């Protein structure tokens, strides 16, 4: 049974280097492999999700920036990747100035939502890779999304950054998007040789309970190598521990989605 169409998920954490883009592209790839129609929206000016899927600069002439500015329809800027069922709206260098340009626009927080709503029925999942900040771009993602997925590195002070994001989600829910929910937290870069990882994991699970996915993503060199080859780790090294973790995570996401649908 497939999930209902148009599940829009913002993958967000204002702290950089936590595995946000890695989680976006590999979870999206695993969902696509499970016969879900998936769209990635690269909302990060750094464009790492686009690069990680082999989308070079020469293929970004119509990108997220142009969609936000209303210069092109989202459906016209989407690109099909080499992975069946997986498409992407690439980022571009222009996106770096988008926050300044959005400031003076009417309904500035709703620009992405207006674009995404026009294609939501064409996909089972739309995953938005947010920049590592809580500015206007991330706000647009939270207004457009139904749920937030938070990659959380298993390190000291990790909870402090997430608590700020939770406050932001609550504010967005109160002001702009009553349907927004915390879908879940996924622990990344977990090193079982390091007792600190175990301590952080225990703290996170105690604090957030069942919002934390059972699946954890281990620190894995193959995951780090894959983007330089323009591939998700599931294509680069399917048998690696990192790839297998993202497959398990996708299974858990789908199971939770089914439970949510049954409860509604």
Short mmCIF file of C-alpha atoms in Angstrom, two decimals:
data_model
loop_
_atom_site.label_atom_id
_atom_site.label_comp_id
_atom_site.label_asym_id
_atom_site.label_seq_id
_atom_site.Cartn_x
_atom_site.Cartn_y
_atom_site.Cartn_z
CA UNK A 1 0.00 0.00 0.00
CA UNK A 2 1.47 3.34 -1.03
CA UNK A 3 1.48 6.42 1.14
CA UNK A 4 -0.96 9.19 0.37
CA UNK A 5 0.23 11.58 -2.32
CA UNK A 6 2.22 14.63 -1.53
CA UNK A 7 3.80 13.96 1.88
CA UNK A 8 6.01 17.05 2.14
CA UNK A 9 8.96 16.69 4.51
CA UNK A 10 11.45 19.41 5.44
CA UNK A 11 14.82 17.93 6.42
CA UNK A 12 16.18 20.54 8.77
CA UNK A 13 18.77 21.29 11.41
CA UNK A 14 20.32 24.74 11.76
CA UNK A 15 23.61 23.14 12.73
CA UNK A 16 25.77 22.24 9.74
CA UNK A 17 27.66 19.00 9.27
CA UNK A 18 25.04 16.75 10.87
CA UNK A 19 24.25 14.60 7.82
CA UNK A 20 21.23 16.61 6.66
CA UNK A 21 21.90 16.45 2.92
CA UNK A 22 23.22 12.90 3.18
CA UNK A 23 20.00 11.86 4.91
CA UNK A 24 17.86 13.68 2.34
CA UNK A 25 19.38 12.06 -0.73
CA UNK A 26 19.81 8.56 0.69
CA UNK A 27 16.41 8.36 2.33
CA UNK A 28 14.87 9.70 -0.89
CA UNK A 29 16.75 7.09 -2.91
CA UNK A 30 15.59 4.29 -0.61
CA UNK A 31 11.97 5.48 -0.81
CA UNK A 32 12.25 5.63 -4.60
CA UNK A 33 13.57 2.06 -4.57
CA UNK A 34 10.41 1.14 -2.64
CA UNK A 35 8.39 2.33 -5.65
CA UNK A 36 7.51 5.74 -4.23
CA UNK A 37 7.57 8.79 -6.50
CA UNK A 38 10.00 11.15 -4.81
CA UNK A 39 11.04 14.75 -5.46
CA UNK A 40 14.00 16.39 -3.72
CA UNK A 41 13.96 20.18 -3.49
CA UNK A 42 17.48 21.50 -2.93
CA UNK A 43 16.85 24.66 -0.90
CA UNK A 44 20.44 25.04 0.28
CA UNK A 45 22.52 27.63 -1.65
CA UNK A 46 25.53 25.31 -1.27
CA UNK A 47 23.73 22.89 -3.59
CA UNK A 48 25.21 19.76 -2.03
CA UNK A 49 22.12 17.65 -2.70
CA UNK A 50 22.31 18.54 -6.38
CA UNK A 51 26.03 17.76 -6.54
CA UNK A 52 25.50 14.49 -4.68
CA UNK A 53 23.08 13.38 -7.41
CA UNK A 54 25.44 14.31 -10.22
CA UNK A 55 23.70 17.55 -11.26
CA UNK A 56 26.50 19.83 -12.49
CA UNK A 57 26.43 23.62 -12.69
CA UNK A 58 25.67 23.43 -16.40
CA UNK A 59 22.32 21.79 -15.56
CA UNK A 60 21.15 24.40 -13.04
CA UNK A 61 20.08 27.28 -15.29
CA UNK A 62 16.53 26.88 -13.96
CA UNK A 63 16.70 26.14 -10.27
CA UNK A 64 15.09 26.70 -6.88
CA UNK A 65 15.84 30.42 -7.00
CA UNK A 66 13.86 30.95 -10.21
CA UNK A 67 10.93 28.97 -8.80
CA UNK A 68 10.88 31.05 -5.59
CA UNK A 69 11.00 34.27 -7.61
CA UNK A 70 8.10 33.11 -9.75
CA UNK A 71 10.20 33.17 -12.92
CA UNK A 72 9.59 29.51 -13.78
CA UNK A 73 7.08 26.83 -12.79
CA UNK A 74 8.41 24.17 -10.46
CA UNK A 75 7.21 21.47 -12.84
CA UNK A 76 9.32 22.98 -15.65
CA UNK A 77 12.49 23.15 -13.53
CA UNK A 78 12.40 19.59 -12.14
CA UNK A 79 15.03 17.18 -13.46
CA UNK A 80 14.83 13.40 -13.62
CA UNK A 81 17.82 11.65 -12.02
CA UNK A 82 19.43 8.36 -13.02
CA UNK A 83 17.52 6.76 -10.15
CA UNK A 84 14.05 5.51 -11.15
CA UNK A 85 11.20 7.39 -9.39
CA UNK A 86 13.57 10.12 -8.12
CA UNK A 87 13.56 13.71 -9.41
CA UNK A 88 15.21 16.89 -8.14
CA UNK A 89 14.74 20.63 -8.23
CA UNK A 90 18.37 21.70 -8.17
CA UNK A 91 19.89 24.60 -6.26
CA UNK A 92 21.98 27.32 -7.89
CA UNK A 93 24.36 30.10 -6.90
CA UNK A 94 21.52 32.62 -7.35
CA UNK A 95 19.81 31.14 -4.29
CA UNK A 96 22.42 32.75 -2.00
CA UNK A 97 20.75 36.14 -2.51
CA UNK A 98 17.18 34.88 -2.31
CA UNK A 99 16.70 35.68 1.36
CA UNK A 100 17.40 39.37 0.73
CA UNK A 101 15.09 39.47 -2.28
CA UNK A 102 12.29 37.69 -0.43
CA UNK A 103 12.25 40.22 2.42
CA UNK A 104 10.22 42.84 0.52
CA UNK A 105 7.83 40.42 -1.19
CA UNK A 106 4.20 39.89 -0.25
CA UNK A 107 3.53 36.51 1.35
CA UNK A 108 7.28 35.97 1.38
CA UNK A 109 6.97 32.95 3.69
CA UNK A 110 4.60 31.19 1.28
CA UNK A 111 6.57 31.31 -1.99
CA UNK A 112 7.77 27.71 -1.80
CA UNK A 113 4.37 26.43 -0.64
CA UNK A 114 2.67 28.05 -3.64
CA UNK A 115 5.12 26.30 -5.96
CA UNK A 116 5.05 22.93 -4.19
CA UNK A 117 1.27 22.75 -3.95
CA UNK A 118 1.09 22.84 -7.74
CA UNK A 119 2.97 19.51 -8.04
CA UNK A 120 2.14 17.75 -4.76
CA UNK A 121 -0.24 15.28 -6.38
CA UNK A 122 2.52 14.08 -8.72
CA UNK A 123 4.67 12.66 -5.91
CA UNK A 124 4.36 10.40 -2.89
CA UNK A 125 7.14 12.24 -1.07
CA UNK A 126 8.61 15.71 -1.52
CA UNK A 127 11.76 16.13 0.56
CA UNK A 128 13.15 19.62 1.08
CA UNK A 129 16.85 19.86 1.91
CA UNK A 130 17.02 23.01 4.05
CA UNK A 131 20.06 25.26 4.57
CA UNK A 132 21.86 25.08 7.94
CA UNK A 133 20.10 28.16 9.33
CA UNK A 134 16.67 29.31 10.47
CA UNK A 135 16.30 32.14 7.93
CA UNK A 136 13.65 32.86 5.30
CA UNK A 137 14.56 29.89 3.13
CA UNK A 138 14.07 27.42 5.97
CA UNK A 139 10.91 29.27 7.00
CA UNK A 140 9.57 28.77 3.46
CA UNK A 141 10.30 25.05 3.80
CA UNK A 142 8.50 24.82 7.16
CA UNK A 143 5.46 26.65 5.79
CA UNK A 144 5.33 24.33 2.76
CA UNK A 145 5.90 21.09 4.68
CA UNK A 146 3.59 18.79 6.57
CA UNK A 147 6.40 17.35 8.67
CA UNK A 148 9.98 17.98 9.76
CA UNK A 149 12.68 15.32 9.83
CA UNK A 150 15.69 16.25 11.97
CA UNK A 151 19.07 14.57 11.43
CA UNK A 152 20.95 14.80 14.71
CA UNK A 153 24.63 14.07 15.09
CA UNK A 154 25.43 12.02 18.17
CA UNK A 155 27.68 14.57 19.82
CA UNK A 156 27.80 16.87 22.84
CA UNK A 157 25.46 19.93 22.70
CA UNK A 158 23.35 18.25 20.00
CA UNK A 159 20.16 18.64 22.02
CA UNK A 160 20.71 22.38 22.44
CA UNK A 161 20.44 23.03 18.70
CA UNK A 162 17.38 20.80 18.32
CA UNK A 163 15.53 22.56 21.13
CA UNK A 164 15.83 25.84 19.18
CA UNK A 165 14.48 24.14 16.05
CA UNK A 166 11.54 22.71 18.02
CA UNK A 167 10.70 26.22 19.25
CA UNK A 168 10.77 27.44 15.63
CA UNK A 169 8.49 24.59 14.52
CA UNK A 170 6.04 25.54 17.29
CA UNK A 171 6.05 29.19 16.18
CA UNK A 172 5.52 28.27 12.52
CA UNK A 173 2.66 25.98 13.53
CA UNK A 174 1.03 28.78 15.54
CA UNK A 175 1.40 31.50 12.89
CA UNK A 176 1.67 29.97 9.42
CA UNK A 177 1.09 26.22 9.25
CA UNK A 178 -1.18 24.51 11.76
CA UNK A 179 -0.55 21.11 10.12
CA UNK A 180 3.22 21.10 10.70
CA UNK A 181 4.51 18.29 12.90
CA UNK A 182 7.81 16.84 14.00
CA UNK A 183 7.95 13.63 11.98
CA UNK A 184 11.01 12.29 13.69
CA UNK A 185 14.65 12.57 14.67
CA UNK A 186 17.30 10.35 13.14
CA UNK A 187 20.65 9.94 14.87
CA UNK A 188 23.56 10.21 12.44
CA UNK A 189 27.32 9.65 12.52
CA UNK A 190 26.94 7.26 15.45
CA UNK A 191 30.25 5.70 16.51
CA UNK A 192 29.72 2.69 18.77
CA UNK A 193 33.40 2.78 19.75
CA UNK A 194 32.75 6.13 21.40
CA UNK A 195 30.86 6.06 24.71
CA UNK A 196 29.76 9.66 24.08
CA UNK A 197 27.59 8.51 21.16
CA UNK A 198 25.78 6.10 23.47
CA UNK A 199 25.29 8.81 26.10
CA UNK A 200 23.90 11.30 23.59
CA UNK A 201 21.61 8.66 22.10
CA UNK A 202 20.25 7.78 25.54
CA UNK A 203 19.61 11.47 26.31
CA UNK A 204 17.86 12.08 22.98
CA UNK A 205 15.64 9.01 23.34
CA UNK A 206 14.74 9.96 26.91
CA UNK A 207 13.86 13.52 25.86
CA UNK A 208 11.99 12.85 22.60
CA UNK A 209 10.71 9.32 23.16
CA UNK A 210 9.17 7.61 20.15
CA UNK A 211 9.88 10.62 17.93
CA UNK A 212 13.40 9.22 17.61
CA UNK A 213 13.72 6.56 14.92
CA UNK A 214 14.99 3.18 16.03
CA UNK A 215 17.38 3.18 13.08
CA UNK A 216 20.67 5.00 13.62
CA UNK A 217 23.11 5.91 10.85
CA UNK A 218 26.68 4.89 11.72
CA UNK A 219 29.77 6.91 10.95
CA UNK A 220 30.82 5.30 7.66
CA UNK A 221 33.55 6.29 5.22
CA UNK A 222 31.54 5.07 2.20
CA UNK A 223 28.79 7.56 3.04
CA UNK A 224 31.39 10.34 3.04
CA UNK A 225 32.93 9.21 -0.26
CA UNK A 226 29.71 8.82 -2.26
CA UNK A 227 28.94 12.54 -2.95
CA UNK A 228 32.27 13.05 -4.70
CA UNK A 229 31.12 10.42 -7.20
CA UNK A 230 27.76 12.15 -7.70
CA UNK A 231 25.88 9.19 -6.23
CA UNK A 232 23.88 8.30 -3.12
CA UNK A 233 25.68 5.72 -1.01
CA UNK A 234 22.99 3.18 -1.97
CA UNK A 235 24.36 3.27 -5.51
CA UNK A 236 28.00 3.83 -4.60
CA UNK A 237 28.24 0.91 -2.17
CA UNK A 238 24.94 -0.85 -1.56
CA UNK A 239 26.42 -3.29 0.94
CA UNK A 240 28.04 -0.65 3.15
CA UNK A 241 26.77 -0.13 6.69
CA UNK A 242 25.64 3.38 5.80
CA UNK A 243 23.57 2.25 2.80
CA UNK A 244 21.92 -0.52 4.78
CA UNK A 245 21.07 1.93 7.58
CA UNK A 246 19.25 4.23 5.15
CA UNK A 247 17.31 1.29 3.75
CA UNK A 248 16.18 0.40 7.27
CA UNK A 249 15.31 4.04 7.92
CA UNK A 250 13.14 4.13 4.80
CA UNK A 251 11.32 1.02 5.97
CA UNK A 252 10.70 2.65 9.34
CA UNK A 253 9.46 5.87 7.70
CA UNK A 254 7.00 3.88 5.56
CA UNK A 255 5.75 1.86 8.54
CA UNK A 256 5.17 5.00 10.59
CA UNK A 257 3.41 6.64 7.65
CA UNK A 258 1.07 3.67 7.35
CA UNK A 259 0.30 3.83 11.08
CA UNK A 260 -0.42 7.57 10.79
CA UNK A 261 -2.79 6.99 7.88
CA UNK A 262 -4.60 4.23 9.79
CA UNK A 263 -5.05 6.53 12.79
CA UNK A 264 -6.59 9.34 10.73
#
